[in-house]
PDB file of N, CA and C in Angstrom:
ATOM      1  N   MET K   1      84.218  61.212 167.018  1.00  0.00           N
ATOM      2  CA  MET K   1      84.661  60.089 167.807  1.00  0.00           C
ATOM      3  C   MET K   1      86.131  60.276 168.155  1.00  0.00           C
ATOM      4  N   SER K   2      86.541  59.712 169.275  1.00  0.00           N
ATOM      5  CA  SER K   2      87.929  59.840 169.702  1.00  0.00           C
ATOM      6  C   SER K   2      88.321  58.654 170.565  1.00  0.00           C
ATOM      7  N   SER K   3      89.623  58.481 170.741  1.00  0.00           N
ATOM      8  CA  SER K   3      90.137  57.446 171.625  1.00  0.00           C
ATOM      9  C   SER K   3      90.027  57.925 173.065  1.00  0.00           C
ATOM     10  N   ALA K   4      89.685  57.009 173.965  1.00  0.00           N
ATOM     11  CA  ALA K   4      89.592  57.353 175.382  1.00  0.00           C
ATOM     12  C   ALA K   4      90.601  56.517 176.159  1.00  0.00           C
ATOM     13  N   LEU K   5      91.517  57.190 176.830  1.00  0.00           N
ATOM     14  CA  LEU K   5      92.527  56.543 177.657  1.00  0.00           C
ATOM     15  C   LEU K   5      92.160  56.779 179.106  1.00  0.00           C
ATOM     16  N   GLN K   6      92.288  55.752 179.924  1.00  0.00           N
ATOM     17  CA  GLN K   6      92.041  55.902 181.354  1.00  0.00           C
ATOM     18  C   GLN K   6      93.368  55.796 182.080  1.00  0.00           C
ATOM     19  N   ASN K   7      93.689  56.830 182.842  1.00  0.00           N
ATOM     20  CA  ASN K   7      94.938  56.864 183.578  1.00  0.00           C
ATOM     21  C   ASN K   7      94.667  56.458 185.018  1.00  0.00           C
ATOM     22  N   HIS K   8      95.385  55.445 185.504  1.00  0.00           N
ATOM     23  CA  HIS K   8      95.194  54.929 186.862  1.00  0.00           C
ATOM     24  C   HIS K   8      96.469  55.059 187.687  1.00  0.00           C
ATOM     25  N   GLY K   9      97.116  56.190 187.592  1.00  0.00           N
ATOM     26  CA  GLY K   9      98.333  56.371 188.388  1.00  0.00           C
ATOM     27  C   GLY K   9      99.570  56.016 187.605  1.00  0.00           C
ATOM     28  N   LYS K  10     100.027  54.773 187.686  1.00  0.00           N
ATOM     29  CA  LYS K  10     101.249  54.362 187.008  1.00  0.00           C
ATOM     30  C   LYS K  10     100.973  53.605 185.711  1.00  0.00           C
ATOM     31  N   PHE K  11      99.706  53.437 185.389  1.00  0.00           N
ATOM     32  CA  PHE K  11      99.326  52.605 184.261  1.00  0.00           C
ATOM     33  C   PHE K  11      98.120  53.211 183.564  1.00  0.00           C
ATOM     34  N   SER K  12      98.119  53.188 182.242  1.00  0.00           N
ATOM     35  CA  SER K  12      96.983  53.687 181.470  1.00  0.00           C
ATOM     36  C   SER K  12      96.351  52.537 180.705  1.00  0.00           C
ATOM     37  N   LYS K  13      95.033  52.576 180.571  1.00  0.00           N
ATOM     38  CA  LYS K  13      94.286  51.539 179.861  1.00  0.00           C
ATOM     39  C   LYS K  13      93.461  52.155 178.747  1.00  0.00           C
ATOM     40  N   VAL K  14      93.292  51.374 177.704  1.00  0.00           N
ATOM     41  CA  VAL K  14      92.420  51.742 176.592  1.00  0.00           C
ATOM     42  C   VAL K  14      91.499  50.555 176.362  1.00  0.00           C
ATOM     43  N   ARG K  15      90.207  50.819 176.180  1.00  0.00           N
ATOM     44  CA  ARG K  15      89.216  49.742 176.080  1.00  0.00           C
ATOM     45  C   ARG K  15      88.500  49.755 174.732  1.00  0.00           C
ATOM     46  N   GLY K  16      87.891  48.610 174.429  1.00  0.00           N
ATOM     47  CA  GLY K  16      87.058  48.491 173.241  1.00  0.00           C
ATOM     48  C   GLY K  16      87.859  48.585 171.961  1.00  0.00           C
ATOM     49  N   ILE K  17      87.229  49.131 170.935  1.00  0.00           N
ATOM     50  CA  ILE K  17      87.884  49.231 169.631  1.00  0.00           C
ATOM     51  C   ILE K  17      89.128  50.102 169.707  1.00  0.00           C
ATOM     52  N   ASP K  18      89.151  51.041 170.631  1.00  0.00           N
ATOM     53  CA  ASP K  18      90.336  51.893 170.790  1.00  0.00           C
ATOM     54  C   ASP K  18      91.569  51.064 171.157  1.00  0.00           C
ATOM     55  N   ALA K  19      91.363  49.959 171.859  1.00  0.00           N
ATOM     56  CA  ALA K  19      92.481  49.072 172.199  1.00  0.00           C
ATOM     57  C   ALA K  19      93.106  48.505 170.927  1.00  0.00           C
ATOM     58  N   TYR K  20      92.281  48.202 169.935  1.00  0.00           N
ATOM     59  CA  TYR K  20      92.790  47.663 168.674  1.00  0.00           C
ATOM     60  C   TYR K  20      93.497  48.743 167.855  1.00  0.00           C
ATOM     61  N   ILE K  21      93.046  49.973 167.975  1.00  0.00           N
ATOM     62  CA  ILE K  21      93.741  51.078 167.311  1.00  0.00           C
ATOM     63  C   ILE K  21      95.127  51.240 167.936  1.00  0.00           C
ATOM     64  N   MET K  22      95.204  51.163 169.265  1.00  0.00           N
ATOM     65  CA  MET K  22      96.490  51.260 169.954  1.00  0.00           C
ATOM     66  C   MET K  22      97.388  50.080 169.580  1.00  0.00           C
ATOM     67  N   ASN K  23      96.800  48.910 169.438  1.00  0.00           N
ATOM     68  CA  ASN K  23      97.549  47.731 169.016  1.00  0.00           C
ATOM     69  C   ASN K  23      98.152  47.956 167.635  1.00  0.00           C
ATOM     70  N   MET K  24      97.346  48.496 166.735  1.00  0.00           N
ATOM     71  CA  MET K  24      97.805  48.719 165.377  1.00  0.00           C
ATOM     72  C   MET K  24      98.922  49.770 165.332  1.00  0.00           C
ATOM     73  N   ILE K  25      98.783  50.841 166.087  1.00  0.00           N
ATOM     74  CA  ILE K  25      99.751  51.935 166.049  1.00  0.00           C
ATOM     75  C   ILE K  25     101.018  51.604 166.834  1.00  0.00           C
ATOM     76  N   PHE K  26     100.856  51.049 168.045  1.00  0.00           N
ATOM     77  CA  PHE K  26     101.993  50.864 168.950  1.00  0.00           C
ATOM     78  C   PHE K  26     102.401  49.407 169.157  1.00  0.00           C
ATOM     79  N   GLY K  27     101.544  48.471 168.734  1.00  0.00           N
ATOM     80  CA  GLY K  27     101.846  47.065 168.953  1.00  0.00           C
ATOM     81  C   GLY K  27     101.483  46.569 170.343  1.00  0.00           C
ATOM     82  N   TYR K  28     100.741  47.371 171.108  1.00  0.00           N
ATOM     83  CA  TYR K  28     100.324  46.942 172.445  1.00  0.00           C
ATOM     84  C   TYR K  28      99.374  45.758 172.333  1.00  0.00           C
ATOM     85  N   LYS K  29      99.589  44.766 173.175  1.00  0.00           N
ATOM     86  CA  LYS K  29      98.783  43.551 173.150  1.00  0.00           C
ATOM     87  C   LYS K  29      97.371  43.844 173.665  1.00  0.00           C
ATOM     88  N   VAL K  30      96.368  43.319 172.957  1.00  0.00           N
ATOM     89  CA  VAL K  30      94.974  43.443 173.376  1.00  0.00           C
ATOM     90  C   VAL K  30      94.630  42.196 174.174  1.00  0.00           C
ATOM     91  N   LEU K  31      94.200  42.400 175.401  1.00  0.00           N
ATOM     92  CA  LEU K  31      93.868  41.302 176.306  1.00  0.00           C
ATOM     93  C   LEU K  31      92.377  40.977 176.237  1.00  0.00           C
ATOM     94  N   ASN K  32      91.990  39.884 176.901  1.00  0.00           N
ATOM     95  CA  ASN K  32      90.571  39.549 176.984  1.00  0.00           C
ATOM     96  C   ASN K  32      89.792  40.734 177.520  1.00  0.00           C
ATOM     97  N   GLY K  33      88.614  40.934 176.978  1.00  0.00           N
ATOM     98  CA  GLY K  33      87.810  42.077 177.377  1.00  0.00           C
ATOM     99  C   GLY K  33      88.138  43.307 176.551  1.00  0.00           C
ATOM    100  N   ASP K  34      88.917  43.100 175.485  1.00  0.00           N
ATOM    101  CA  ASP K  34      89.286  44.190 174.572  1.00  0.00           C
ATOM    102  C   ASP K  34      89.917  45.362 175.315  1.00  0.00           C
ATOM    103  N   VAL K  35      90.976  45.064 176.057  1.00  0.00           N
ATOM    104  CA  VAL K  35      91.697  46.068 176.839  1.00  0.00           C
ATOM    105  C   VAL K  35      93.184  45.973 176.507  1.00  0.00           C
ATOM    106  N   CYS K  36      93.826  47.121 176.380  1.00  0.00           N
ATOM    107  CA  CYS K  36      95.285  47.135 176.318  1.00  0.00           C
ATOM    108  C   CYS K  36      95.770  48.203 177.279  1.00  0.00           C
ATOM    109  N   GLY K  37      96.979  48.071 177.702  1.00  0.00           N
ATOM    110  CA  GLY K  37      97.513  49.019 178.662  1.00  0.00           C
ATOM    111  C   GLY K  37      98.978  49.291 178.414  1.00  0.00           C
ATOM    112  N   PHE K  38      99.442  50.350 179.042  1.00  0.00           N
ATOM    113  CA  PHE K  38     100.846  50.725 178.920  1.00  0.00           C
ATOM    114  C   PHE K  38     101.230  51.551 180.140  1.00  0.00           C
ATOM    115  N   LEU K  39     102.527  51.570 180.438  1.00  0.00           N
ATOM    116  CA  LEU K  39     103.032  52.330 181.570  1.00  0.00           C
ATOM    117  C   LEU K  39     102.891  53.825 181.312  1.00  0.00           C
ATOM    118  N   ASP K  40     102.651  54.569 182.370  1.00  0.00           N
ATOM    119  CA  ASP K  40     102.523  56.022 182.240  1.00  0.00           C
ATOM    120  C   ASP K  40     103.796  56.685 181.732  1.00  0.00           C
ATOM    121  N   THR K  41     104.921  55.996 181.864  1.00  0.00           N
ATOM    122  CA  THR K  41     106.173  56.570 181.363  1.00  0.00           C
ATOM    123  C   THR K  41     106.135  56.721 179.840  1.00  0.00           C
ATOM    124  N   THR K  42     105.242  56.008 179.173  1.00  0.00           N
ATOM    125  CA  THR K  42     105.112  56.126 177.712  1.00  0.00           C
ATOM    126  C   THR K  42     103.914  56.987 177.302  1.00  0.00           C
ATOM    127  N   LEU K  43     103.200  57.546 178.274  1.00  0.00           N
ATOM    128  CA  LEU K  43     102.008  58.330 177.961  1.00  0.00           C
ATOM    129  C   LEU K  43     102.324  59.507 177.041  1.00  0.00           C
ATOM    130  N   ASN K  44     103.426  60.209 177.274  1.00  0.00           N
ATOM    131  CA  ASN K  44     103.787  61.334 176.401  1.00  0.00           C
ATOM    132  C   ASN K  44     104.029  60.876 174.968  1.00  0.00           C
ATOM    133  N   LYS K  45     104.661  59.721 174.804  1.00  0.00           N
ATOM    134  CA  LYS K  45     104.881  59.170 173.465  1.00  0.00           C
ATOM    135  C   LYS K  45     103.543  58.891 172.787  1.00  0.00           C
ATOM    136  N   VAL K  46     102.606  58.303 173.536  1.00  0.00           N
ATOM    137  CA  VAL K  46     101.283  58.003 172.998  1.00  0.00           C
ATOM    138  C   VAL K  46     100.575  59.295 172.589  1.00  0.00           C
ATOM    139  N   ILE K  47     100.588  60.283 173.471  1.00  0.00           N
ATOM    140  CA  ILE K  47      99.932  61.564 173.176  1.00  0.00           C
ATOM    141  C   ILE K  47     100.564  62.222 171.955  1.00  0.00           C
ATOM    142  N   ASN K  48     101.885  62.240 171.885  1.00  0.00           N
ATOM    143  CA  ASN K  48     102.564  62.850 170.740  1.00  0.00           C
ATOM    144  C   ASN K  48     102.192  62.151 169.431  1.00  0.00           C
ATOM    145  N   THR K  49     102.128  60.823 169.464  1.00  0.00           N
ATOM    146  CA  THR K  49     101.768  60.066 168.263  1.00  0.00           C
ATOM    147  C   THR K  49     100.323  60.334 167.863  1.00  0.00           C
ATOM    148  N   LEU K  50      99.420  60.365 168.845  1.00  0.00           N
ATOM    149  CA  LEU K  50      98.025  60.684 168.536  1.00  0.00           C
ATOM    150  C   LEU K  50      97.911  62.088 167.950  1.00  0.00           C
ATOM    151  N   ASN K  51      98.640  63.034 168.521  1.00  0.00           N
ATOM    152  CA  ASN K  51      98.637  64.405 167.985  1.00  0.00           C
ATOM    153  C   ASN K  51      99.196  64.440 166.565  1.00  0.00           C
ATOM    154  N   ASP K  52     100.338  63.792 166.349  1.00  0.00           N
ATOM    155  CA  ASP K  52     100.952  63.765 165.015  1.00  0.00           C
ATOM    156  C   ASP K  52     100.036  63.113 163.988  1.00  0.00           C
ATOM    157  N   SER K  53      99.265  62.114 164.432  1.00  0.00           N
ATOM    158  CA  SER K  53      98.359  61.390 163.545  1.00  0.00           C
ATOM    159  C   SER K  53      97.000  62.069 163.422  1.00  0.00           C
ATOM    160  N   LYS K  54      96.809  63.146 164.163  1.00  0.00           N
ATOM    161  CA  LYS K  54      95.540  63.904 164.174  1.00  0.00           C
ATOM    162  C   LYS K  54      94.366  63.026 164.600  1.00  0.00           C
ATOM    163  N   ILE K  55      94.600  62.215 165.637  1.00  0.00           N
ATOM    164  CA  ILE K  55      93.551  61.378 166.217  1.00  0.00           C
ATOM    165  C   ILE K  55      93.067  62.073 167.485  1.00  0.00           C
ATOM    166  N   SER K  56      91.795  62.434 167.498  1.00  0.00           N
ATOM    167  CA  SER K  56      91.228  63.053 168.696  1.00  0.00           C
ATOM    168  C   SER K  56      91.265  62.053 169.838  1.00  0.00           C
ATOM    169  N   TYR K  57      91.457  62.559 171.046  1.00  0.00           N
ATOM    170  CA  TYR K  57      91.526  61.666 172.198  1.00  0.00           C
ATOM    171  C   TYR K  57      91.034  62.362 173.450  1.00  0.00           C
ATOM    172  N   GLN K  58      90.732  61.529 174.442  1.00  0.00           N
ATOM    173  CA  GLN K  58      90.350  61.998 175.768  1.00  0.00           C
ATOM    174  C   GLN K  58      91.107  61.154 176.775  1.00  0.00           C
ATOM    175  N   ILE K  59      91.734  61.813 177.741  1.00  0.00           N
ATOM    176  CA  ILE K  59      92.426  61.098 178.819  1.00  0.00           C
ATOM    177  C   ILE K  59      91.623  61.317 180.091  1.00  0.00           C
ATOM    178  N   ILE K  60      91.157  60.228 180.650  1.00  0.00           N
ATOM    179  CA  ILE K  60      90.378  60.280 181.886  1.00  0.00           C
ATOM    180  C   ILE K  60      91.311  59.873 183.009  1.00  0.00           C
ATOM    181  N   ASP K  61      91.636  60.805 183.872  1.00  0.00           N
ATOM    182  CA  ASP K  61      92.565  60.571 184.970  1.00  0.00           C
ATOM    183  C   ASP K  61      91.777  60.514 186.271  1.00  0.00           C
ATOM    184  N   VAL K  62      92.044  59.490 187.090  1.00  0.00           N
ATOM    185  CA  VAL K  62      91.296  59.334 188.334  1.00  0.00           C
ATOM    186  C   VAL K  62      91.603  60.441 189.336  1.00  0.00           C
ATOM    187  N   ASP K  63      92.771  61.081 189.216  1.00  0.00           N
ATOM    188  CA  ASP K  63      93.186  62.094 190.185  1.00  0.00           C
ATOM    189  C   ASP K  63      93.165  63.527 189.650  1.00  0.00           C
ATOM    190  N   LYS K  64      92.958  63.706 188.361  1.00  0.00           N
ATOM    191  CA  LYS K  64      93.038  65.031 187.746  1.00  0.00           C
ATOM    192  C   LYS K  64      91.846  65.240 186.818  1.00  0.00           C
ATOM    193  N   ASP K  65      91.739  66.439 186.282  1.00  0.00           N
ATOM    194  CA  ASP K  65      90.715  66.729 185.283  1.00  0.00           C
ATOM    195  C   ASP K  65      91.032  65.977 183.993  1.00  0.00           C
ATOM    196  N   SER K  66      89.995  65.641 183.255  1.00  0.00           N
ATOM    197  CA  SER K  66      90.173  64.977 181.967  1.00  0.00           C
ATOM    198  C   SER K  66      90.854  65.918 180.985  1.00  0.00           C
ATOM    199  N   ILE K  67      91.600  65.331 180.073  1.00  0.00           N
ATOM    200  CA  ILE K  67      92.241  66.075 178.996  1.00  0.00           C
ATOM    201  C   ILE K  67      91.575  65.658 177.696  1.00  0.00           C
ATOM    202  N   ILE K  68      91.105  66.630 176.926  1.00  0.00           N
ATOM    203  CA  ILE K  68      90.459  66.341 175.654  1.00  0.00           C
ATOM    204  C   ILE K  68      91.184  67.113 174.560  1.00  0.00           C
ATOM    205  N   ASN K  69      91.550  66.421 173.496  1.00  0.00           N
ATOM    206  CA  ASN K  69      92.130  67.074 172.328  1.00  0.00           C
ATOM    207  C   ASN K  69      91.303  66.657 171.120  1.00  0.00           C
ATOM    208  N   GLU K  70      90.543  67.577 170.579  1.00  0.00           N
ATOM    209  CA  GLU K  70      89.626  67.321 169.469  1.00  0.00           C
ATOM    210  C   GLU K  70      90.158  67.996 168.213  1.00  0.00           C
ATOM    211  N   PHE K  71      90.335  67.226 167.144  1.00  0.00           N
ATOM    212  CA  PHE K  71      90.867  67.750 165.893  1.00  0.00           C
ATOM    213  C   PHE K  71      89.779  68.172 164.908  1.00  0.00           C
ATOM    214  N   GLY K  72      88.535  68.056 165.297  1.00  0.00           N
ATOM    215  CA  GLY K  72      87.438  68.518 164.443  1.00  0.00           C
ATOM    216  C   GLY K  72      87.424  67.851 163.082  1.00  0.00           C
ATOM    217  N   LYS K  73      87.373  68.653 162.038  1.00  0.00           N
ATOM    218  CA  LYS K  73      87.239  68.140 160.670  1.00  0.00           C
ATOM    219  C   LYS K  73      88.455  67.354 160.199  1.00  0.00           C
ATOM    220  N   ILE K  74      89.610  67.611 160.785  1.00  0.00           N
ATOM    221  CA  ILE K  74      90.815  66.879 160.355  1.00  0.00           C
ATOM    222  C   ILE K  74      91.089  65.646 161.220  1.00  0.00           C
ATOM    223  N   ASN K  75      90.154  65.307 162.106  1.00  0.00           N
ATOM    224  CA  ASN K  75      90.292  64.123 162.950  1.00  0.00           C
ATOM    225  C   ASN K  75      90.400  62.877 162.069  1.00  0.00           C
ATOM    226  N   SER K  76      91.455  62.106 162.264  1.00  0.00           N
ATOM    227  CA  SER K  76      91.659  60.901 161.454  1.00  0.00           C
ATOM    228  C   SER K  76      91.299  59.618 162.212  1.00  0.00           C
ATOM    229  N   TYR K  77      90.538  59.756 163.299  1.00  0.00           N
ATOM    230  CA  TYR K  77      90.138  58.592 164.098  1.00  0.00           C
ATOM    231  C   TYR K  77      89.482  57.526 163.222  1.00  0.00           C
ATOM    232  N   HIS K  78      88.546  57.935 162.360  1.00  0.00           N
ATOM    233  CA  HIS K  78      87.806  56.946 161.562  1.00  0.00           C
ATOM    234  C   HIS K  78      88.706  56.218 160.567  1.00  0.00           C
ATOM    235  N   LYS K  79      89.735  56.885 160.076  1.00  0.00           N
ATOM    236  CA  LYS K  79      90.695  56.231 159.178  1.00  0.00           C
ATOM    237  C   LYS K  79      91.426  55.115 159.927  1.00  0.00           C
ATOM    238  N   TYR K  80      91.871  55.411 161.146  1.00  0.00           N
ATOM    239  CA  TYR K  80      92.566  54.402 161.944  1.00  0.00           C
ATOM    240  C   TYR K  80      91.602  53.327 162.440  1.00  0.00           C
ATOM    241  N   LEU K  81      90.373  53.697 162.717  1.00  0.00           N
ATOM    242  CA  LEU K  81      89.350  52.728 163.112  1.00  0.00           C
ATOM    243  C   LEU K  81      89.145  51.712 162.000  1.00  0.00           C
ATOM    244  N   GLU K  82      89.031  52.185 160.776  1.00  0.00           N
ATOM    245  CA  GLU K  82      88.835  51.289 159.631  1.00  0.00           C
ATOM    246  C   GLU K  82      90.011  50.324 159.488  1.00  0.00           C
ATOM    247  N   LYS K  83      91.228  50.837 159.623  1.00  0.00           N
ATOM    248  CA  LYS K  83      92.417  49.983 159.543  1.00  0.00           C
ATOM    249  C   LYS K  83      92.431  48.953 160.669  1.00  0.00           C
ATOM    250  N   ALA K  84      92.042  49.372 161.866  1.00  0.00           N
ATOM    251  CA  ALA K  84      92.020  48.454 163.013  1.00  0.00           C
ATOM    252  C   ALA K  84      90.988  47.352 162.788  1.00  0.00           C
ATOM    253  N   LEU K  85      89.815  47.705 162.263  1.00  0.00           N
ATOM    254  CA  LEU K  85      88.778  46.704 161.995  1.00  0.00           C
ATOM    255  C   LEU K  85      89.243  45.701 160.943  1.00  0.00           C
ATOM    256  N   GLU K  86      89.939  46.179 159.911  1.00  0.00           N
ATOM    257  CA  GLU K  86      90.500  45.278 158.902  1.00  0.00           C
ATOM    258  C   GLU K  86      91.515  44.339 159.534  1.00  0.00           C
ATOM    259  N   SER K  87      92.329  44.874 160.426  1.00  0.00           N
ATOM    260  CA  SER K  87      93.344  44.079 161.101  1.00  0.00           C
ATOM    261  C   SER K  87      92.708  43.003 161.981  1.00  0.00           C
ATOM    262  N   ILE K  88      91.642  43.374 162.694  1.00  0.00           N
ATOM    263  CA  ILE K  88      90.925  42.416 163.535  1.00  0.00           C
ATOM    264  C   ILE K  88      90.373  41.290 162.679  1.00  0.00           C
ATOM    265  N   ASP K  89      89.766  41.649 161.538  1.00  0.00           N
ATOM    266  CA  ASP K  89      89.186  40.656 160.641  1.00  0.00           C
ATOM    267  C   ASP K  89      90.262  39.698 160.134  1.00  0.00           C
ATOM    268  N   LYS K  90      91.415  40.250 159.765  1.00  0.00           N
ATOM    269  CA  LYS K  90      92.511  39.417 159.266  1.00  0.00           C
ATOM    270  C   LYS K  90      93.023  38.489 160.373  1.00  0.00           C
ATOM    271  N   LYS K  91      93.173  39.009 161.588  1.00  0.00           N
ATOM    272  CA  LYS K  91      93.653  38.187 162.698  1.00  0.00           C
ATOM    273  C   LYS K  91      92.677  37.065 163.020  1.00  0.00           C
ATOM    274  N   LYS K  92      91.371  37.350 162.948  1.00  0.00           N
ATOM    275  CA  LYS K  92      90.367  36.312 163.205  1.00  0.00           C
ATOM    276  C   LYS K  92      90.453  35.216 162.159  1.00  0.00           C
ATOM    277  N   LYS K  93      90.647  35.598 160.889  1.00  0.00           N
ATOM    278  CA  LYS K  93      90.773  34.600 159.823  1.00  0.00           C
ATOM    279  C   LYS K  93      92.027  33.753 160.030  1.00  0.00           C
ATOM    280  N   ILE K  94      93.114  34.383 160.435  1.00  0.00           N
ATOM    281  CA  ILE K  94      94.345  33.635 160.700  1.00  0.00           C
ATOM    282  C   ILE K  94      94.139  32.673 161.867  1.00  0.00           C
ATOM    283  N   ASP K  95      93.455  33.123 162.912  1.00  0.00           N
ATOM    284  CA  ASP K  95      93.174  32.264 164.065  1.00  0.00           C
ATOM    285  C   ASP K  95      92.333  31.059 163.658  1.00  0.00           C
ATOM    286  N   ILE K  96      91.345  31.270 162.787  1.00  0.00           N
ATOM    287  CA  ILE K  96      90.500  30.170 162.306  1.00  0.00           C
ATOM    288  C   ILE K  96      91.345  29.182 161.516  1.00  0.00           C
ATOM    289  N   LEU K  97      92.229  29.709 160.652  1.00  0.00           N
ATOM    290  CA  LEU K  97      93.107  28.852 159.858  1.00  0.00           C
ATOM    291  C   LEU K  97      94.048  28.049 160.751  1.00  0.00           C
ATOM    292  N   ILE K  98      94.625  28.689 161.750  1.00  0.00           N
ATOM    293  CA  ILE K  98      95.512  27.987 162.685  1.00  0.00           C
ATOM    294  C   ILE K  98      94.754  26.887 163.419  1.00  0.00           C
ATOM    295  N   GLU K  99      93.542  27.192 163.852  1.00  0.00           N
ATOM    296  CA  GLU K  99      92.735  26.189 164.558  1.00  0.00           C
ATOM    297  C   GLU K  99      92.445  24.988 163.658  1.00  0.00           C
ATOM    298  N   LYS K 100      92.122  25.236 162.390  1.00  0.00           N
ATOM    299  CA  LYS K 100      91.852  24.137 161.456  1.00  0.00           C
ATOM    300  C   LYS K 100      93.102  23.295 161.231  1.00  0.00           C
ATOM    301  N   ILE K 101      94.244  23.944 161.113  1.00  0.00           N
ATOM    302  CA  ILE K 101      95.501  23.218 160.914  1.00  0.00           C
ATOM    303  C   ILE K 101      95.829  22.384 162.148  1.00  0.00           C
ATOM    304  N   GLU K 102      95.637  22.959 163.334  1.00  0.00           N
ATOM    305  CA  GLU K 102      95.922  22.219 164.574  1.00  0.00           C
ATOM    306  C   GLU K 102      95.009  21.008 164.731  1.00  0.00           C
ATOM    307  N   ASN K 103      93.813  21.064 164.165  1.00  0.00           N
ATOM    308  CA  ASN K 103      92.868  19.955 164.282  1.00  0.00           C
ATOM    309  C   ASN K 103      93.027  18.911 163.188  1.00  0.00           C
ATOM    310  N   CYS K 104      93.930  19.138 162.241  1.00  0.00           N
ATOM    311  CA  CYS K 104      94.173  18.175 161.164  1.00  0.00           C
ATOM    312  C   CYS K 104      95.017  17.014 161.670  1.00  0.00           C
ATOM    313  N   ASP K 105      94.758  15.845 161.094  1.00  0.00           N
ATOM    314  CA  ASP K 105      95.681  14.752 161.379  1.00  0.00           C
ATOM    315  C   ASP K 105      96.923  14.950 160.531  1.00  0.00           C
ATOM    316  N   ASN K 106      97.985  14.200 160.801  1.00  0.00           N
ATOM    317  CA  ASN K 106      99.265  14.389 160.120  1.00  0.00           C
ATOM    318  C   ASN K 106      99.171  14.204 158.618  1.00  0.00           C
ATOM    319  N   GLU K 107      98.374  13.219 158.187  1.00  0.00           N
ATOM    320  CA  GLU K 107      98.247  12.946 156.746  1.00  0.00           C
ATOM    321  C   GLU K 107      97.621  14.152 156.024  1.00  0.00           C
ATOM    322  N   LYS K 108      96.567  14.666 156.576  1.00  0.00           N
ATOM    323  CA  LYS K 108      95.903  15.826 155.986  1.00  0.00           C
ATOM    324  C   LYS K 108      96.826  17.054 156.001  1.00  0.00           C
ATOM    325  N   LEU K 109      97.561  17.205 157.068  1.00  0.00           N
ATOM    326  CA  LEU K 109      98.480  18.326 157.198  1.00  0.00           C
ATOM    327  C   LEU K 109      99.581  18.257 156.150  1.00  0.00           C
ATOM    328  N   GLU K 110     100.101  17.071 155.890  1.00  0.00           N
ATOM    329  CA  GLU K 110     101.126  16.889 154.865  1.00  0.00           C
ATOM    330  C   GLU K 110     100.586  17.259 153.477  1.00  0.00           C
ATOM    331  N   LYS K 111      99.329  16.923 153.211  1.00  0.00           N
ATOM    332  CA  LYS K 111      98.726  17.287 151.930  1.00  0.00           C
ATOM    333  C   LYS K 111      98.608  18.792 151.790  1.00  0.00           C
ATOM    334  N   ILE K 112      98.258  19.474 152.881  1.00  0.00           N
ATOM    335  CA  ILE K 112      98.130  20.928 152.859  1.00  0.00           C
ATOM    336  C   ILE K 112      99.485  21.571 152.585  1.00  0.00           C
ATOM    337  N   ILE K 113     100.520  21.044 153.251  1.00  0.00           N
ATOM    338  CA  ILE K 113     101.871  21.607 153.092  1.00  0.00           C
ATOM    339  C   ILE K 113     102.371  21.307 151.702  1.00  0.00           C
TER     340      ILE K 113
END
């Protein structure tokens, strides 16, 4: 398994669970539809970090041939995938907690605090 980046000229996108891996590594915001993006000016930084982390990746460019870098047995994609899934689970729990707090009346909220 590997991360797939789509290059659209001046902007690159990452979709699905790979967006959460990028969020975890770079802090890129994941938007609705499980998509994150970044300017192409940072693409080299992203590639260097993926290489340093031994995460296999594929870059799909609309104007050029795809670039694939596969690390084989030393691919650490699944390690980062596991961390991203844990992070998603934690964020969902925090969101649920925030929603419950926002729905509390003031008296109940004071008791919680």
